[in-house]
Short mmCIF file of C-alpha atoms (C1' of nucleotides) in Angstrom, two decimals:
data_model
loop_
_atom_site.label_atom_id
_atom_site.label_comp_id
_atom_site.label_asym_id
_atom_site.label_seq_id
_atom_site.Cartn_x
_atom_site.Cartn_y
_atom_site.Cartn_z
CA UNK N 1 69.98 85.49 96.71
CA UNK N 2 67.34 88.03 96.24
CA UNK N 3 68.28 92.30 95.88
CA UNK N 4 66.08 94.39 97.32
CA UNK N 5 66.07 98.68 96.12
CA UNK N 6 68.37 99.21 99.32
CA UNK N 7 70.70 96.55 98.30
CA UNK N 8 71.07 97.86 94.57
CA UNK N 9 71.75 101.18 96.03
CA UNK N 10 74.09 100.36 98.49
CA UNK N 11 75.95 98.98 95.30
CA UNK N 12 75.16 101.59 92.98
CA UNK N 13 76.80 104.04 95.93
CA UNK N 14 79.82 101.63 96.71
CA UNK N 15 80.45 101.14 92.55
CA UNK N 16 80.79 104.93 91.95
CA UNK N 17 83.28 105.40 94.97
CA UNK N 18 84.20 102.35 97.54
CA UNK N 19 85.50 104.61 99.89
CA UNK N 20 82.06 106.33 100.30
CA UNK N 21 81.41 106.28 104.53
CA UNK N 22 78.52 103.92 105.40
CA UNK N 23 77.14 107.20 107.28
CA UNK N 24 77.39 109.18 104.57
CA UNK N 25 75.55 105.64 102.34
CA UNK N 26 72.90 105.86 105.29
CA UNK N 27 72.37 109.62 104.63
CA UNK N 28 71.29 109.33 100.83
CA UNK N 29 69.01 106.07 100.90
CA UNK N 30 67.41 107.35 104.40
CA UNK N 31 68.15 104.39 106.81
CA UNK N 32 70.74 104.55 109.79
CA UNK N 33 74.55 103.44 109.21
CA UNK N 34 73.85 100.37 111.33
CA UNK N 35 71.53 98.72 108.51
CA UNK N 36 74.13 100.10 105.96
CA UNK N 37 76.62 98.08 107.65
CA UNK N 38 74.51 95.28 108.21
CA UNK N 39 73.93 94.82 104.39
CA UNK N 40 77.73 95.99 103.76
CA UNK N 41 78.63 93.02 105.61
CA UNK N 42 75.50 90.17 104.26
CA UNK N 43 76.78 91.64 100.60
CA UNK N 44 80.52 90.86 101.21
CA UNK N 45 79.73 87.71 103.02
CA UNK N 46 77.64 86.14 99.74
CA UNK N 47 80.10 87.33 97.71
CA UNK N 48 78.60 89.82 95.94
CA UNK N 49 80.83 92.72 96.88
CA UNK N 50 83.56 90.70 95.47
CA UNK N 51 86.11 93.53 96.36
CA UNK N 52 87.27 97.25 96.44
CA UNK N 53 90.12 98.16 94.04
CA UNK N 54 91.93 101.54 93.69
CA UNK N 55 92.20 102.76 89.65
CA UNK N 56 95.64 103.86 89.26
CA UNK N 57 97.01 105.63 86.28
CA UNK N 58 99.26 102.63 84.88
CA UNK N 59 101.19 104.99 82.81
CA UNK N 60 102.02 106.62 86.10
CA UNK N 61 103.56 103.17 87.91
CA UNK N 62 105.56 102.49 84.12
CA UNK N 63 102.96 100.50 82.17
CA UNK N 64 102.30 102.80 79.42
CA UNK N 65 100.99 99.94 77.00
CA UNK N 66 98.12 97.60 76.83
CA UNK N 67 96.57 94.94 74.60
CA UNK N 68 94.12 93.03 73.57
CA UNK N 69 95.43 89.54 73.15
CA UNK N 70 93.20 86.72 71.00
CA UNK N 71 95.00 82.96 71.93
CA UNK N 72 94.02 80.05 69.66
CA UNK N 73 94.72 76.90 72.30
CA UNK N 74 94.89 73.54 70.92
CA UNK N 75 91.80 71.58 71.98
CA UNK N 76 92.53 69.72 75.76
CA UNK N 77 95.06 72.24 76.78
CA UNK N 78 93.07 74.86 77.66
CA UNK N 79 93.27 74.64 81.36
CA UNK N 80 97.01 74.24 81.12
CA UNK N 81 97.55 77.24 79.06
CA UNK N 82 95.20 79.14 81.44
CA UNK N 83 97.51 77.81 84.61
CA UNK N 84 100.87 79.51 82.86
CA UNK N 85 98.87 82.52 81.31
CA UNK N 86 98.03 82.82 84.84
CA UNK N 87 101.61 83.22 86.19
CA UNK N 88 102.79 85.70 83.50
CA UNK N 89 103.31 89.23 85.01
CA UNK N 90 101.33 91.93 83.01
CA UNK N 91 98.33 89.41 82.07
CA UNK N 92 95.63 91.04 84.23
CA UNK N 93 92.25 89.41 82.58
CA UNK N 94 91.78 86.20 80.99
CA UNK N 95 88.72 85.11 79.75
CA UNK N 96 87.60 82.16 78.03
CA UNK N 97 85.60 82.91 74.45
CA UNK N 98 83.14 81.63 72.03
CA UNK N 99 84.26 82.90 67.74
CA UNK N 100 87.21 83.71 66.25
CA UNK N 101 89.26 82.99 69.61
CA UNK N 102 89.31 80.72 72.92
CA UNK N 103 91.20 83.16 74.95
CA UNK N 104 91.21 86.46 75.14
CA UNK N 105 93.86 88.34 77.62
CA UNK N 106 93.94 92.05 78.41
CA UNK N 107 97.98 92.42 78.61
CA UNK N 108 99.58 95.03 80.32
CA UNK N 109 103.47 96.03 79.66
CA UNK N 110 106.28 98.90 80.54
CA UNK N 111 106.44 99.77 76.50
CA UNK N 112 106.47 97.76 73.39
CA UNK N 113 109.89 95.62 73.44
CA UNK N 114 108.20 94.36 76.84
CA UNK N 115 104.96 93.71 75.19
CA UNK N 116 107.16 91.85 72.51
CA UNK N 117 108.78 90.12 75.05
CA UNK N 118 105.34 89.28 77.14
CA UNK N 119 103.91 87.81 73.58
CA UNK N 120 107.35 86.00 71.90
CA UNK N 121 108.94 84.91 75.18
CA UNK N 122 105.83 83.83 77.35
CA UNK N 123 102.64 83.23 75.83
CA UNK N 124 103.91 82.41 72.45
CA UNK N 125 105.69 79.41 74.37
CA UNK N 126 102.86 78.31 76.16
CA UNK N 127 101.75 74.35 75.20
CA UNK N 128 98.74 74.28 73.40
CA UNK N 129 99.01 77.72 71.98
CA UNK N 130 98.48 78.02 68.11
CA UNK N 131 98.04 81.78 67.33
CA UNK N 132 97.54 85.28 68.79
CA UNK N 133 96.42 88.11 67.61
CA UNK N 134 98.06 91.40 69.49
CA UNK N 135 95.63 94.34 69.39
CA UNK N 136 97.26 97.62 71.18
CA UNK N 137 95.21 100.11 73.13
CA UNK N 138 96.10 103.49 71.19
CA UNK N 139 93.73 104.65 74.11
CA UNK N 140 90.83 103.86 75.83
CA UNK N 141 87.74 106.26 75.19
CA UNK N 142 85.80 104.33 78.14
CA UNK N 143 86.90 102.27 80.82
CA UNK N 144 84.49 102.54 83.35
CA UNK N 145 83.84 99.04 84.84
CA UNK N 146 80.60 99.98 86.62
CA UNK N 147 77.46 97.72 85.98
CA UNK N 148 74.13 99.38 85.80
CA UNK N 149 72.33 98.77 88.95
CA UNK I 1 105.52 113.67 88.35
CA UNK I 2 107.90 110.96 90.25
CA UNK I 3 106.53 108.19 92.89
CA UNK I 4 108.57 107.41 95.72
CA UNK I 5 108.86 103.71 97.17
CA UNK I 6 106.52 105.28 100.01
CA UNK I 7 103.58 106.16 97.03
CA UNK I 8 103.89 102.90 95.47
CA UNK I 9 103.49 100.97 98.53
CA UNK I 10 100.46 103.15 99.18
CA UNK I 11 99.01 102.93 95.78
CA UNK I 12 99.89 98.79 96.07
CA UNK I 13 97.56 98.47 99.53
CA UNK I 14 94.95 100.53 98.11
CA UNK I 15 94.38 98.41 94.99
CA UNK I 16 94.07 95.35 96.71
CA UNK I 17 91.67 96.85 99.30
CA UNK I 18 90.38 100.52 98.53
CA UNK I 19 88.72 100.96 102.11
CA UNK I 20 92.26 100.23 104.00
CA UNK I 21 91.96 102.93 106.95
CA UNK I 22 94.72 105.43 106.21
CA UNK I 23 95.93 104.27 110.08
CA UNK I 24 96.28 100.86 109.05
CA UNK I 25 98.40 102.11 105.57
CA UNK I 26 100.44 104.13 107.93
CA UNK I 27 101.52 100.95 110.25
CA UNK I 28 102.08 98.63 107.09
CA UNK I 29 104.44 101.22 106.07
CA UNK I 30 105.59 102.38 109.06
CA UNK I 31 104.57 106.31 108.90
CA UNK I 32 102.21 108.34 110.50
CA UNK I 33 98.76 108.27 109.12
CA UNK I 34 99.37 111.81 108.67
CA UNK I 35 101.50 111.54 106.33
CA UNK I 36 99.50 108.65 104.47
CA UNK I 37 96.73 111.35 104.00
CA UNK I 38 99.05 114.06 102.82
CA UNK I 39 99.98 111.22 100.26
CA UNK I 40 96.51 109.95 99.34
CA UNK I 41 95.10 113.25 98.37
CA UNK I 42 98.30 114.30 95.91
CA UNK I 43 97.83 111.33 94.59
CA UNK I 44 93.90 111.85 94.11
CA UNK I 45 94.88 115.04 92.97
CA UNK I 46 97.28 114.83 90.11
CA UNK I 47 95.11 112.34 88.95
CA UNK I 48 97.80 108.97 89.99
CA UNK I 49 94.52 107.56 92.20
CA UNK I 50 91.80 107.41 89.20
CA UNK I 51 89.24 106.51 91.64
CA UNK I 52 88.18 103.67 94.08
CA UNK I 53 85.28 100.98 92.57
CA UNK I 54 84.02 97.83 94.38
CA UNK I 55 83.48 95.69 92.16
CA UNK I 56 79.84 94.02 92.14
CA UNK I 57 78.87 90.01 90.82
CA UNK I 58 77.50 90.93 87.41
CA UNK I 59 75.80 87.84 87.81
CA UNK I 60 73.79 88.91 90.96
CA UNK I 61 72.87 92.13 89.65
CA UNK I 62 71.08 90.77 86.61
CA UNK I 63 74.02 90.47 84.01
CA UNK I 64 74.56 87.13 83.43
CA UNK I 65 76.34 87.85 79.61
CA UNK I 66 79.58 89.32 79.03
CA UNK I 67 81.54 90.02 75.59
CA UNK I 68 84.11 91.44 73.96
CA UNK I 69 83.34 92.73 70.71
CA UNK I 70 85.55 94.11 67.75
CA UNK I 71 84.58 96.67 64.69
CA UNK I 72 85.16 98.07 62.15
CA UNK I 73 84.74 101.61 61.81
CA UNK I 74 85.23 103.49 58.37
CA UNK I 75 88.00 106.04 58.51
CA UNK I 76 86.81 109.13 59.82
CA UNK I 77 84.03 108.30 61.36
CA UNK I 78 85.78 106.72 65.12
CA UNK I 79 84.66 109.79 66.73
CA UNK I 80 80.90 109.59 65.90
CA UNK I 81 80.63 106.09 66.23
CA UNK I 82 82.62 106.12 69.76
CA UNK I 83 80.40 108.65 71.20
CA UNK I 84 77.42 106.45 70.05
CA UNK I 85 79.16 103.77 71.43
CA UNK I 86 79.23 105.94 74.89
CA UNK I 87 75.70 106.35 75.20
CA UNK I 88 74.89 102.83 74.84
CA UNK I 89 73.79 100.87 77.96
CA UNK I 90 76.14 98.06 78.81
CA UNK I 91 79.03 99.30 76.76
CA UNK I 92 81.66 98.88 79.94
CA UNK I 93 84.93 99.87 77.78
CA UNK I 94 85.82 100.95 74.57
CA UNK I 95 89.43 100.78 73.17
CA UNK I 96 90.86 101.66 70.23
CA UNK I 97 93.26 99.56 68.78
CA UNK I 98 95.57 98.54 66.27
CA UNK I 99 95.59 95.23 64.50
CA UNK I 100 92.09 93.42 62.92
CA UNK I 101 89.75 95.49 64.56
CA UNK I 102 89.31 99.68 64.89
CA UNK I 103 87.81 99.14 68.06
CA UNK I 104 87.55 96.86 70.94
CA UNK I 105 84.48 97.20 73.45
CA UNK I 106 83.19 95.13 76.50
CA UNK I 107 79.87 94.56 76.79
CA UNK I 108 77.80 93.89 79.56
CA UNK I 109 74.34 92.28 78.96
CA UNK I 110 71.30 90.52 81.22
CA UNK I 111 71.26 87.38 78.61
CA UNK I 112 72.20 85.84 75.05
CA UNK I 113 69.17 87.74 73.94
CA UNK I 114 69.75 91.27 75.53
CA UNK I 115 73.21 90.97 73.79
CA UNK I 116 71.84 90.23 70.44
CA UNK I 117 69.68 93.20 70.97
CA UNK I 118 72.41 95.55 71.73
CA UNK I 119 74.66 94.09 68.93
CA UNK I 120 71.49 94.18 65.84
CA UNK I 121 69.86 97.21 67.19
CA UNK I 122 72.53 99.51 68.83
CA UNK I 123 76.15 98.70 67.49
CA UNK I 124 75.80 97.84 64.36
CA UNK I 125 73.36 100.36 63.43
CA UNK I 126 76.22 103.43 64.15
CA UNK I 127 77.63 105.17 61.53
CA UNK I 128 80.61 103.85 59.46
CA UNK I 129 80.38 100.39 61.49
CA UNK I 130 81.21 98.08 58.66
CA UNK I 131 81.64 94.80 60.47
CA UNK I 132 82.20 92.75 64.29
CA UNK I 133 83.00 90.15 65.63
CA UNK I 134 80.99 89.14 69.08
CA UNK I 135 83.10 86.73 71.20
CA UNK I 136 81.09 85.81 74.69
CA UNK I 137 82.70 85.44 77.64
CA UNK I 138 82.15 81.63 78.64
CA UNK I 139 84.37 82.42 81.61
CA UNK I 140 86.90 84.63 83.14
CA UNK I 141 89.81 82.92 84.76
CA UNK I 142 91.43 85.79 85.84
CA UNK I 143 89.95 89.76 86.13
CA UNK I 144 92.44 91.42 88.56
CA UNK I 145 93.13 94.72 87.30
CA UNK I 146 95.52 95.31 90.12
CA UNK I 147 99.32 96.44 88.37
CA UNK I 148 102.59 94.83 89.61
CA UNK I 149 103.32 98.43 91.59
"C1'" DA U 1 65.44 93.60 109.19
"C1'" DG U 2 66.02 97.98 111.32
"C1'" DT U 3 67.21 101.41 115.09
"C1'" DG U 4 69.62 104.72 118.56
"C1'" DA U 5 73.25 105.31 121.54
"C1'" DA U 6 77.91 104.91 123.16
"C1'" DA U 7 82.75 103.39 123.04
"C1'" DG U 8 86.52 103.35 120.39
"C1'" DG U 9 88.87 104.33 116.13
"C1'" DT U 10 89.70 107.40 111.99
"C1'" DT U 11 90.20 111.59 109.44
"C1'" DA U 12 91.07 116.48 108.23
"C1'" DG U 13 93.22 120.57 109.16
"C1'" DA U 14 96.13 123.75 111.63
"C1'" DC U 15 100.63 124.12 113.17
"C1'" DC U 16 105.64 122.70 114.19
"C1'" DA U 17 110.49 120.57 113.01
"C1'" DT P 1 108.65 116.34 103.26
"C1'" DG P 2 107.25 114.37 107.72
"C1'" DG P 3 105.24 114.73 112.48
"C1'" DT P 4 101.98 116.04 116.45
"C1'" DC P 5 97.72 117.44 118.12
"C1'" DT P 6 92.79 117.84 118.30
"C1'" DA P 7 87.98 118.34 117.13
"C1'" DA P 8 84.81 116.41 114.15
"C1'" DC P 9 83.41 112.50 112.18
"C1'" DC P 10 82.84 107.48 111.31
"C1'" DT P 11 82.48 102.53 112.54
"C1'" DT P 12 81.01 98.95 115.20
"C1'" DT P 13 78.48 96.64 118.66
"C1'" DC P 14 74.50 95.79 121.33
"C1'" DA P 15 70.06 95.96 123.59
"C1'" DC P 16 65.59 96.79 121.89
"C1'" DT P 17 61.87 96.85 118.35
#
DNA sequence: AGTGAAAGGTTAGACCA
DNA sequence: TGGTCTAACCTTTCACT
């Protein structure tokens, strides 16, 4: 499906703050909230508004560490290992790689003994698996997220 | 600062669906949406709420190519090279990290060339970058982002 | 595909328990 | 803190273009 200018704005609007009022959306590109909600609606229904999500400060709700996580999976048993990666609290991004690794996880635990726990008690156990590589975030200089439209 | 069960249960709707009216919060938790706003905006304001994104098929938009990409950065010079990184177009996140690599971006691109592009002429031209590793994204199984509040 | 208008719902802010 | 009230504002639908 083709974008027109008013689509990529709607998006460029929505990306920066979801909770932005389709009047307000109708105000800046110059069209009436109707149409804004009219395209709203075509861009959620082909699935490319694929959601709205709230950032929240993890450290605030107890997960004050993250990591990077390369997986080596034997060959064949990467769909398994994805299924049980998939069920493991704390594993909020999996993504399936080309180079050094053929899955690479952004993990999310309360401190380190959890992340130890995460990595020695549930992905280490996985079938399949081979070796990790644990990277911590000492911090994140960027984590912005929005594409530009 | 300490969240009650009532701001968790808020902060839990709102990542999995940042436009939630606050009256609809208010009857999922059974307060008045008052209240829910009260809530909302001290958690906007000490900074708990980091902001609210809908997030956008890279695919549609024109970026087809994802990756995640580690470096190397001679000692000393992470604070140049991650404000480089900053101003470069498609650079999503940066982390820094322990483990193999200094630093761990994401990288957003429109194709395999585009990447190569940002990888030859932008990254590895900073200052201090002394080596990478590019692994694309063939695939994400999983890209939630929400945190078991 | 876009609009204006109107009904109904939501939000922000002042004030009370 | 939490609640009530209310005016201003926003969303949604629909007939019309």
């Amino acid at each position: 499906m083709q974008l027109d200018e008013t689509d990529r704005s709607i998006l460029r609007i929505l990306q920066s703050d979801a909770r932005t009022p389709f009047s307000e959306i109708a105000r800046e590109i110059e069209m009436s909230s109707a149409t804004v909600h009219d395209r709203v609606g075509r861009l959620e229904d082909e699935g490319i508004i694929e959601g709205y999500h709230t950032s929240v400060d993890a450290r605030a709700v107890g997960f004050g560490t993250s990591a990077v996580v390369g997986l080596r999976i034997e060959q064949g048993q990467e769909d398994d290992a994805v299924e049980r990666l998939r069920e493991i609290d704390g594993v909020q991004e999996i993504h399936l790689t080309t180079g050094e690794w053929d899955v690479v996880l952004r993990v999310y635990a309360e401190d380190t003994d959890h992340l130890r726990e995460l990595m020695f008690d549930n992905i280490a156990r996985i079938d399949g698996f081979s070796r990790s590589q644990t990277m911590v975030i000492l911090g994140s200089e960027l984590e912005d997220r929005s594409l530009p439209i």
